[in-house]
């Protein structure tokens, strides 16, 4: 009798375990994107200049590429309140800020960060040269009205206060590292010193900035990989992973040399130069999220890439892989579901699996999409209009920078291995 009861209990336990859903782990990704108009809307361009306080003894400025500070007030006793506002609304809550502060004599000040209809998404970074940034010491950071949960805008503080030591040398305070169009162009030009890399303009942005493309090729092949980045200005971590990805593909390893013997690589590292240089939260100077404009092509930035792809395809190119690098709350992959892409899209999932196997220390979720029309986002346009297996490759806002570099390198190596099998 006892044996019988034990057997029944054990069977029920096994069945109950089998019926349990797996526990969700990490950031699960955003929901389905709404179809929105991409006709241009008004943008409130911020005033850029210098604010001075205390009889011109302390100064704040947003007057540099990527600067964002919409207002600053002195509250007395070395306490200041900064206002960060969006370029227009409605908008994704990605409140970018970037400003610098300096004083005639050394002092320690407190800055309260406030945001228009948002909360404090990005942990502050500081720098004295505008190129090398470190997160602010946690001892100098206080969250106000702390959030709830793990991911998303509700999980972060409503406002923050930071303490900063100021001197005559300006201290940059930014949401993420600064990579404006001048710095990105310098990186492009440094790679273009190699004989197999060229760079040229494929169009102009709404504010007439260059849409620069890198072409990496030993000869004119008829198979190519397409990479874009920075459709959304604050998404710097995606850019950093993309930077490592491209440096690996254009490197001197035998694997990279073999890759370039068979494939061309086309890269647009800065899809939204106006938004980046103006310190926007999300949009271009047309007031539009560029990654919703791959159906109607109302914006010059997306038009430039569309026209380039059409031209190359007319020349006989076959695009075998496409990647669009972004940033979000944590690392996540957005491929197109294999039930849609079939055998042609298997390379994307093989790629994800191989990267995961090599980098098990950081879990990354996968959220395939069944919706490919209207194309609207770059990944869908790449596949529907050019038969290109493609992915939105998202990196976390706070993913460690050394891991970003490693992930970009591993992603490049695994792609080269998969393409070498074709």
mmCIF file of N, CA and C in Angstrom, residues 144-206:
data_model
loop_
_atom_site.group_PDB
_atom_site.id
_atom_site.type_symbol
_atom_site.label_atom_id
_atom_site.label_comp_id
_atom_site.label_asym_id
_atom_site.label_seq_id
_atom_site.Cartn_x
_atom_site.Cartn_y
_atom_site.Cartn_z
ATOM 1 N N UNK A 144 16.130 59.280 -6.563
ATOM 2 C CA UNK A 144 14.976 59.887 -5.904
ATOM 3 C C UNK A 144 13.707 59.236 -6.440
ATOM 4 N N UNK A 145 12.865 58.758 -5.537
ATOM 5 C CA UNK A 145 11.657 58.024 -5.914
ATOM 6 C C UNK A 145 12.052 56.806 -6.742
ATOM 7 N N UNK A 146 12.680 55.874 -6.083
ATOM 8 C CA UNK A 146 13.201 54.670 -6.752
ATOM 9 C C UNK A 146 12.089 53.916 -7.474
ATOM 10 N N UNK A 147 12.464 53.236 -8.559
ATOM 11 C CA UNK A 147 11.503 52.495 -9.351
ATOM 12 C C UNK A 147 11.259 51.104 -8.811
ATOM 13 N N UNK A 148 10.423 50.365 -9.534
ATOM 14 C CA UNK A 148 10.089 48.997 -9.154
ATOM 15 C C UNK A 148 10.346 48.068 -10.328
ATOM 16 N N UNK A 149 10.688 46.822 -10.032
ATOM 17 C CA UNK A 149 10.939 45.858 -11.089
ATOM 18 C C UNK A 149 12.402 45.840 -11.477
ATOM 19 N N UNK A 150 12.676 45.126 -12.575
ATOM 20 C CA UNK A 150 14.054 44.922 -13.020
ATOM 21 C C UNK A 150 14.388 45.680 -14.285
ATOM 22 N N UNK A 151 13.458 45.674 -15.240
ATOM 23 C CA UNK A 151 13.720 46.306 -16.535
ATOM 24 C C UNK A 151 12.619 47.309 -16.875
ATOM 25 N N UNK A 152 12.968 48.275 -17.697
ATOM 26 C CA UNK A 152 11.986 49.238 -18.166
ATOM 27 C C UNK A 152 12.037 50.534 -17.392
ATOM 28 N N UNK A 153 11.340 51.532 -17.933
ATOM 29 C CA UNK A 153 11.435 52.874 -17.382
ATOM 30 C C UNK A 153 10.872 52.950 -15.963
ATOM 31 N N UNK A 154 9.935 52.063 -15.604
ATOM 32 C CA UNK A 154 9.382 52.073 -14.255
ATOM 33 C C UNK A 154 10.366 51.538 -13.214
ATOM 34 N N UNK A 155 11.419 50.894 -13.672
ATOM 35 C CA UNK A 155 12.381 50.288 -12.749
ATOM 36 C C UNK A 155 13.471 51.258 -12.302
ATOM 37 N N UNK A 156 13.539 52.432 -12.914
ATOM 38 C CA UNK A 156 14.615 53.375 -12.599
ATOM 39 C C UNK A 156 14.079 54.542 -11.777
ATOM 40 N N UNK A 157 14.964 55.306 -11.120
ATOM 41 C CA UNK A 157 14.498 56.424 -10.293
ATOM 42 C C UNK A 157 13.805 57.497 -11.133
ATOM 43 N N UNK A 158 12.908 58.219 -10.484
ATOM 44 C CA UNK A 158 12.254 59.337 -11.162
ATOM 45 C C UNK A 158 13.265 60.449 -11.459
ATOM 46 N N UNK A 159 14.108 60.739 -10.481
ATOM 47 C CA UNK A 159 15.149 61.756 -10.628
ATOM 48 C C UNK A 159 16.404 61.240 -9.917
ATOM 49 N N UNK A 160 17.525 61.890 -10.151
ATOM 50 C CA UNK A 160 18.741 61.547 -9.417
ATOM 51 C C UNK A 160 19.457 62.822 -9.002
ATOM 52 N N UNK A 161 20.252 62.708 -7.961
ATOM 53 C CA UNK A 161 21.171 63.774 -7.579
ATOM 54 C C UNK A 161 22.589 63.228 -7.652
ATOM 55 N N UNK A 162 23.474 64.011 -8.249
ATOM 56 C CA UNK A 162 24.869 63.602 -8.345
ATOM 57 C C UNK A 162 25.765 64.705 -7.780
ATOM 58 N N UNK A 163 26.857 64.278 -7.174
ATOM 59 C CA UNK A 163 27.854 65.229 -6.673
ATOM 60 C C UNK A 163 29.054 65.209 -7.611
ATOM 61 N N UNK A 164 29.522 66.401 -7.970
ATOM 62 C CA UNK A 164 30.619 66.534 -8.923
ATOM 63 C C UNK A 164 31.628 67.552 -8.401
ATOM 64 N N UNK A 165 32.906 67.195 -8.469
ATOM 65 C CA UNK A 165 33.962 68.151 -8.145
ATOM 66 C C UNK A 165 34.310 68.930 -9.400
ATOM 67 N N UNK A 166 34.252 70.248 -9.310
ATOM 68 C CA UNK A 166 34.525 71.083 -10.479
ATOM 69 C C UNK A 166 35.823 71.865 -10.309
ATOM 70 N N UNK A 167 36.505 72.069 -11.439
ATOM 71 C CA UNK A 167 37.723 72.873 -11.505
ATOM 72 C C UNK A 167 37.665 73.702 -12.785
ATOM 73 N N UNK A 168 38.763 74.324 -13.140
ATOM 74 C CA UNK A 168 38.809 75.084 -14.392
ATOM 75 C C UNK A 168 38.741 74.174 -15.616
ATOM 76 N N UNK A 169 39.090 72.903 -15.434
ATOM 77 C CA UNK A 169 38.981 71.937 -16.530
ATOM 78 C C UNK A 169 37.555 71.408 -16.586
ATOM 79 N N UNK A 170 36.861 71.556 -17.713
ATOM 80 C CA UNK A 170 35.466 71.098 -17.786
ATOM 81 C C UNK A 170 35.322 69.607 -17.535
ATOM 82 N N UNK A 171 34.291 69.241 -16.800
ATOM 83 C CA UNK A 171 33.909 67.847 -16.593
ATOM 84 C C UNK A 171 32.649 67.569 -17.404
ATOM 85 N N UNK A 172 32.733 66.583 -18.273
ATOM 86 C CA UNK A 172 31.559 66.166 -19.048
ATOM 87 C C UNK A 172 30.707 65.240 -18.196
ATOM 88 N N UNK A 173 29.400 65.445 -18.237
ATOM 89 C CA UNK A 173 28.427 64.572 -17.576
ATOM 90 C C UNK A 173 27.444 64.115 -18.645
ATOM 91 N N UNK A 174 27.417 62.819 -18.923
ATOM 92 C CA UNK A 174 26.635 62.335 -20.052
ATOM 93 C C UNK A 174 25.883 61.050 -19.704
ATOM 94 N N UNK A 175 24.844 60.790 -20.483
ATOM 95 C CA UNK A 175 24.059 59.567 -20.321
ATOM 96 C C UNK A 175 24.862 58.339 -20.750
ATOM 97 N N UNK A 176 25.568 58.463 -21.846
ATOM 98 C CA UNK A 176 26.446 57.425 -22.378
ATOM 99 C C UNK A 176 27.666 58.113 -22.984
ATOM 100 N N UNK A 177 28.612 57.321 -23.445
ATOM 101 C CA UNK A 177 29.820 57.875 -24.050
ATOM 102 C C UNK A 177 29.460 58.733 -25.274
ATOM 103 N N UNK A 178 30.284 59.739 -25.528
ATOM 104 C CA UNK A 178 30.044 60.636 -26.656
ATOM 105 C C UNK A 178 30.681 60.091 -27.933
ATOM 106 N N UNK A 179 29.850 59.864 -28.946
ATOM 107 C CA UNK A 179 30.336 59.509 -30.273
ATOM 108 C C UNK A 179 29.542 60.309 -31.284
ATOM 109 N N UNK A 180 29.901 61.599 -31.407
ATOM 110 C CA UNK A 180 29.266 62.467 -32.389
ATOM 111 C C UNK A 180 29.784 62.187 -33.783
ATOM 112 N N UNK A 181 29.251 62.920 -34.765
ATOM 113 C CA UNK A 181 29.596 62.631 -36.163
ATOM 114 C C UNK A 181 31.078 62.862 -36.446
ATOM 115 N N UNK A 182 31.699 63.828 -35.787
ATOM 116 C CA UNK A 182 33.122 64.083 -36.016
ATOM 117 C C UNK A 182 33.967 62.918 -35.519
ATOM 118 N N UNK A 183 33.661 62.418 -34.332
ATOM 119 C CA UNK A 183 34.425 61.297 -33.779
ATOM 120 C C UNK A 183 34.177 60.015 -34.584
ATOM 121 N N UNK A 184 32.944 59.794 -34.998
ATOM 122 C CA UNK A 184 32.646 58.603 -35.803
ATOM 123 C C UNK A 184 33.371 58.674 -37.146
ATOM 124 N N UNK A 185 33.384 59.867 -37.743
ATOM 125 C CA UNK A 185 34.080 60.021 -39.029
ATOM 126 C C UNK A 185 35.581 59.783 -38.866
ATOM 127 N N UNK A 186 36.142 60.201 -37.743
ATOM 128 C CA UNK A 186 37.570 59.956 -37.496
ATOM 129 C C UNK A 186 37.844 58.464 -37.407
ATOM 130 N N UNK A 187 36.926 57.719 -36.778
ATOM 131 C CA UNK A 187 37.078 56.255 -36.706
ATOM 132 C C UNK A 187 36.988 55.633 -38.100
ATOM 133 N N UNK A 188 36.025 56.080 -38.882
ATOM 134 C CA UNK A 188 35.885 55.579 -40.256
ATOM 135 C C UNK A 188 37.164 55.845 -41.043
ATOM 136 N N UNK A 189 37.672 57.071 -40.951
ATOM 137 C CA UNK A 189 38.869 57.449 -41.708
ATOM 138 C C UNK A 189 40.094 56.662 -41.262
ATOM 139 N N UNK A 190 40.164 56.340 -39.964
ATOM 140 C CA UNK A 190 41.312 55.563 -39.487
ATOM 141 C C UNK A 190 41.308 54.156 -40.088
ATOM 142 N N UNK A 191 40.137 53.564 -40.236
ATOM 143 C CA UNK A 191 40.050 52.251 -40.879
ATOM 144 C C UNK A 191 40.296 52.357 -42.373
ATOM 145 N N UNK A 192 39.857 53.469 -42.969
ATOM 146 C CA UNK A 192 39.993 53.647 -44.410
ATOM 147 C C UNK A 192 41.444 53.821 -44.850
ATOM 148 N N UNK A 193 42.354 53.899 -43.888
ATOM 149 C CA UNK A 193 43.783 53.927 -44.246
ATOM 150 C C UNK A 193 44.226 52.590 -44.827
ATOM 151 N N UNK A 194 43.455 51.535 -44.566
ATOM 152 C CA UNK A 194 43.771 50.224 -45.136
ATOM 153 C C UNK A 194 43.395 50.218 -46.620
ATOM 154 N N UNK A 195 44.199 49.564 -47.443
ATOM 155 C CA UNK A 195 43.978 49.644 -48.893
ATOM 156 C C UNK A 195 42.663 49.034 -49.372
ATOM 157 N N UNK A 196 42.074 48.142 -48.610
ATOM 158 C CA UNK A 196 40.839 47.490 -49.039
ATOM 159 C C UNK A 196 39.587 48.138 -48.435
ATOM 160 N N UNK A 197 39.759 49.300 -47.762
ATOM 161 C CA UNK A 197 38.615 50.007 -47.180
ATOM 162 C C UNK A 197 38.500 51.389 -47.808
ATOM 163 N N UNK A 198 37.315 51.698 -48.282
ATOM 164 C CA UNK A 198 37.048 53.031 -48.810
ATOM 165 C C UNK A 198 35.824 53.604 -48.102
ATOM 166 N N UNK A 199 35.686 54.900 -48.149
ATOM 167 C CA UNK A 199 34.538 55.549 -47.531
ATOM 168 C C UNK A 199 34.017 56.627 -48.472
ATOM 169 N N UNK A 200 32.700 56.715 -48.554
ATOM 170 C CA UNK A 200 32.090 57.716 -49.425
ATOM 171 C C UNK A 200 30.692 58.053 -48.933
ATOM 172 N N UNK A 201 30.178 59.139 -49.453
ATOM 173 C CA UNK A 201 28.875 59.644 -49.038
ATOM 174 C C UNK A 201 27.779 59.010 -49.900
ATOM 175 N N UNK A 202 26.716 58.543 -49.249
ATOM 176 C CA UNK A 202 25.599 57.973 -50.017
ATOM 177 C C UNK A 202 24.361 58.860 -49.939
ATOM 178 N N UNK A 203 24.461 59.974 -49.250
ATOM 179 C CA UNK A 203 23.322 60.883 -49.153
ATOM 180 C C UNK A 203 23.579 61.937 -48.097
ATOM 181 N N UNK A 204 22.543 62.704 -47.829
ATOM 182 C CA UNK A 204 22.615 63.763 -46.828
ATOM 183 C C UNK A 204 21.439 63.671 -45.882
ATOM 184 N N UNK A 205 21.680 64.037 -44.636
ATOM 185 C CA UNK A 205 20.622 64.032 -43.631
ATOM 186 C C UNK A 205 19.732 65.255 -43.823
ATOM 187 N N UNK A 206 18.709 65.346 -42.999
ATOM 188 C CA UNK A 206 17.787 66.474 -43.108
ATOM 189 C C UNK A 206 18.500 67.802 -42.833
#
